[in-house]
């Protein structure tokens, strides 16, 4: 009784993560910013980092006033991006409630508890990045209100 050799099983090729075009990533970044604003995040900064780093095109930085708010903002953004067909590649810090980092490939999002944000000074790290205007949002006015909160 001769046994035929079995063909070796090969791993199924995995789809590479969706890479979006620069136009799409700009729109996704703006959608994420709008979603953060809907959840009452404040002091938003949307940075164009295409000329500075290779791992992302846009970085959104925003603040919240409580760990629950940070989690709510993160969940809402994740849902919005999923509706747009983009999965979150990784999320860190959702349990700590101080800083949530979300990686959507071309768009990276940092949601800080307000007092923690200044410790890391990401805007200082990306000081050469261009600021992207978020339609309907006035950061200077938002910052002046935040000092009285």
C-alpha positions as a Markdown table, in Angstrom:
| # | Residue | x | y | z |
|---|---|---|---|---|
| 1 | Unk | 0.0 | 0.0 | 0.0 |
| 2 | Unk | 1.8 | 3.1 | -1.2 |
| 3 | Unk | 1.0 | 6.4 | 0.3 |
| 4 | Unk | 1.0 | 9.4 | -2.0 |
| 5 | Unk | 2.8 | 12.4 | -0.6 |
| 6 | Unk | 0.5 | 15.1 | 0.5 |
| 7 | Unk | 1.0 | 18.5 | -1.0 |
| 8 | Unk | 2.2 | 20.9 | 1.6 |
| 9 | Unk | -0.4 | 23.3 | 2.8 |
| 10 | Unk | 0.4 | 26.9 | 2.0 |
| 11 | Unk | -0.8 | 29.8 | 4.0 |
| 12 | Unk | -3.5 | 31.7 | 2.3 |
| 13 | Unk | -2.2 | 35.0 | 1.0 |
| 14 | Unk | -3.4 | 37.9 | 3.1 |
| 15 | Unk | -4.7 | 41.0 | 1.6 |
| 16 | Unk | -2.4 | 43.9 | 2.2 |
| 17 | Unk | -3.9 | 46.7 | 4.2 |
| 18 | Unk | -5.9 | 49.1 | 2.1 |
| 19 | Unk | -3.7 | 51.9 | 1.0 |
| 20 | Unk | -5.7 | 55.0 | 0.2 |
| 21 | Unk | -4.9 | 57.7 | -2.3 |
| 22 | Unk | -3.7 | 61.1 | -1.0 |
| 23 | Unk | -7.1 | 62.6 | -1.8 |
| 24 | Unk | -8.9 | 59.8 | 0.1 |
| 25 | Unk | -6.6 | 60.1 | 3.1 |
| 26 | Unk | -7.2 | 63.9 | 3.2 |
| 27 | Unk | -11.0 | 63.2 | 3.2 |
| 28 | Unk | -10.6 | 60.5 | 5.9 |
| 29 | Unk | -8.6 | 62.8 | 8.1 |
| 30 | Unk | -11.2 | 65.5 | 7.8 |
| 31 | Unk | -14.0 | 62.9 | 8.6 |
| 32 | Unk | -12.0 | 61.8 | 11.7 |
| 33 | Unk | -11.7 | 65.4 | 12.8 |
| 34 | Unk | -15.4 | 66.1 | 12.3 |
| 35 | Unk | -16.3 | 63.0 | 14.2 |
| 36 | Unk | -14.0 | 64.0 | 17.1 |
| 37 | Unk | -15.7 | 67.4 | 17.1 |
| 38 | Unk | -19.1 | 65.7 | 17.2 |
| 39 | Unk | -17.9 | 63.9 | 20.4 |
| 40 | Unk | -16.8 | 67.3 | 21.9 |
| 41 | Unk | -13.1 | 66.8 | 21.5 |
| 42 | Unk | -11.3 | 70.1 | 21.6 |
| 43 | Unk | -8.1 | 71.8 | 20.5 |
| 44 | Unk | -7.9 | 69.8 | 17.3 |
| 45 | Unk | -4.7 | 70.0 | 15.1 |
| 46 | Unk | -4.7 | 68.3 | 11.8 |
| 47 | Unk | -1.2 | 68.1 | 10.5 |
| 48 | Unk | 0.0 | 67.2 | 6.9 |
| 49 | Unk | 3.1 | 65.1 | 7.6 |
| 50 | Unk | 3.6 | 63.7 | 4.1 |
| 51 | Unk | 7.0 | 65.5 | 3.6 |
| 52 | Unk | 8.2 | 64.6 | 7.1 |
| 53 | Unk | 7.5 | 60.9 | 7.7 |
| 54 | Unk | 6.9 | 57.8 | 5.7 |
| 55 | Unk | 4.4 | 56.0 | 8.0 |
| 56 | Unk | 1.4 | 58.4 | 7.6 |
| 57 | Unk | 0.1 | 61.3 | 5.5 |
| 58 | Unk | -2.0 | 63.1 | 8.2 |
| 59 | Unk | -1.8 | 63.2 | 12.0 |
| 60 | Unk | -4.8 | 64.3 | 14.0 |
| 61 | Unk | -4.2 | 65.5 | 17.5 |
| 62 | Unk | -7.1 | 66.3 | 19.8 |
| 63 | Unk | -7.9 | 66.5 | 23.5 |
| 64 | Unk | -10.7 | 65.3 | 25.8 |
| 65 | Unk | -11.6 | 66.1 | 29.4 |
| 66 | Unk | -12.1 | 62.6 | 30.8 |
| 67 | Unk | -11.1 | 59.0 | 30.1 |
| 68 | Unk | -14.7 | 58.2 | 29.1 |
| 69 | Unk | -14.7 | 61.0 | 26.6 |
| 70 | Unk | -11.4 | 59.7 | 25.1 |
| 71 | Unk | -12.9 | 56.2 | 24.7 |
| 72 | Unk | -16.1 | 57.7 | 23.2 |
| 73 | Unk | -14.1 | 59.8 | 20.7 |
| 74 | Unk | -12.0 | 56.8 | 19.8 |
| 75 | Unk | -15.0 | 54.5 | 19.3 |
| 76 | Unk | -16.8 | 57.0 | 17.2 |
| 77 | Unk | -13.8 | 57.6 | 14.9 |
| 78 | Unk | -13.2 | 53.8 | 14.6 |
| 79 | Unk | -16.9 | 53.3 | 13.6 |
| 80 | Unk | -16.7 | 56.2 | 11.1 |
| 81 | Unk | -13.5 | 54.9 | 9.4 |
| 82 | Unk | -14.9 | 51.4 | 9.2 |
| 83 | Unk | -18.0 | 52.8 | 7.4 |
| 84 | Unk | -15.5 | 54.4 | 5.0 |
| 85 | Unk | -13.9 | 50.9 | 4.5 |
| 86 | Unk | -10.8 | 51.6 | 6.5 |
| 87 | Unk | -10.0 | 49.3 | 9.5 |
| 88 | Unk | -8.0 | 50.4 | 12.4 |
| 89 | Unk | -4.6 | 48.7 | 12.2 |
| 90 | Unk | -3.9 | 49.2 | 15.8 |
| 91 | Unk | -5.1 | 51.0 | 18.9 |
| 92 | Unk | -3.2 | 51.7 | 22.1 |
| 93 | Unk | -4.0 | 53.3 | 25.4 |
| 94 | Unk | -7.8 | 52.9 | 25.3 |
| 95 | Unk | -7.7 | 51.3 | 28.7 |
| 96 | Unk | -5.3 | 53.8 | 30.3 |
| 97 | Unk | -7.6 | 56.8 | 29.6 |
| 98 | Unk | -4.7 | 59.2 | 29.2 |
| 99 | Unk | -3.6 | 58.9 | 25.6 |
| 100 | Unk | -5.2 | 56.9 | 22.8 |
| 101 | Unk | -3.2 | 56.2 | 19.6 |
| 102 | Unk | -5.1 | 55.0 | 16.6 |
| 103 | Unk | -3.4 | 53.8 | 13.4 |
| 104 | Unk | -5.5 | 53.9 | 10.2 |
| 105 | Unk | -2.5 | 53.7 | 7.9 |
| 106 | Unk | -2.3 | 57.0 | 6.2 |
| 107 | Unk | -4.1 | 58.7 | 9.0 |
| 108 | Unk | -2.8 | 58.5 | 12.6 |
| 109 | Unk | -4.9 | 59.9 | 15.5 |
| 110 | Unk | -3.8 | 60.9 | 18.9 |
| 111 | Unk | -6.5 | 61.6 | 21.5 |
| 112 | Unk | -5.1 | 63.0 | 24.7 |
| 113 | Unk | -6.4 | 63.7 | 28.2 |
| 114 | Unk | -5.9 | 67.5 | 28.2 |
| 115 | Unk | -3.2 | 67.8 | 30.9 |
| 116 | Unk | -1.2 | 64.9 | 29.4 |
| 117 | Unk | -1.1 | 66.5 | 25.9 |
| 118 | Unk | 1.4 | 69.2 | 26.8 |
| 119 | Unk | 3.8 | 66.6 | 28.2 |
| 120 | Unk | 4.3 | 65.0 | 24.8 |
| 121 | Unk | 4.1 | 68.1 | 22.7 |
| 122 | Unk | 3.5 | 66.3 | 19.4 |
| 123 | Unk | 2.8 | 69.7 | 17.7 |
| 124 | Unk | 6.4 | 70.6 | 18.7 |
| 125 | Unk | 7.7 | 67.3 | 17.2 |
| 126 | Unk | 5.8 | 68.0 | 13.9 |
| 127 | Unk | 6.5 | 71.8 | 14.0 |
| 128 | Unk | 7.4 | 71.7 | 10.3 |
| 129 | Unk | 4.1 | 70.0 | 9.3 |
| 130 | Unk | 1.5 | 72.1 | 7.5 |
| 131 | Unk | -1.7 | 72.8 | 9.4 |
| 132 | Unk | -4.8 | 71.5 | 7.6 |
| 133 | Unk | -7.9 | 73.7 | 7.9 |
| 134 | Unk | -10.8 | 71.8 | 9.4 |
| 135 | Unk | -14.0 | 73.2 | 7.9 |
| 136 | Unk | -16.2 | 75.0 | 10.4 |
| 137 | Unk | -13.6 | 74.8 | 13.2 |
| 138 | Unk | -11.7 | 77.7 | 14.7 |
| 139 | Unk | -8.8 | 76.4 | 16.8 |
| 140 | Unk | -7.9 | 79.8 | 18.2 |
| 141 | Unk | -11.4 | 80.4 | 19.5 |
| 142 | Unk | -11.5 | 76.8 | 20.8 |
| 143 | Unk | -8.2 | 77.3 | 22.7 |
| 144 | Unk | -9.5 | 80.6 | 24.3 |
| 145 | Unk | -12.6 | 78.8 | 25.5 |
| 146 | Unk | -10.6 | 75.9 | 26.9 |
| 147 | Unk | -8.6 | 78.1 | 29.2 |
| 148 | Unk | -11.8 | 78.9 | 31.1 |
| 149 | Unk | -13.0 | 75.3 | 31.3 |
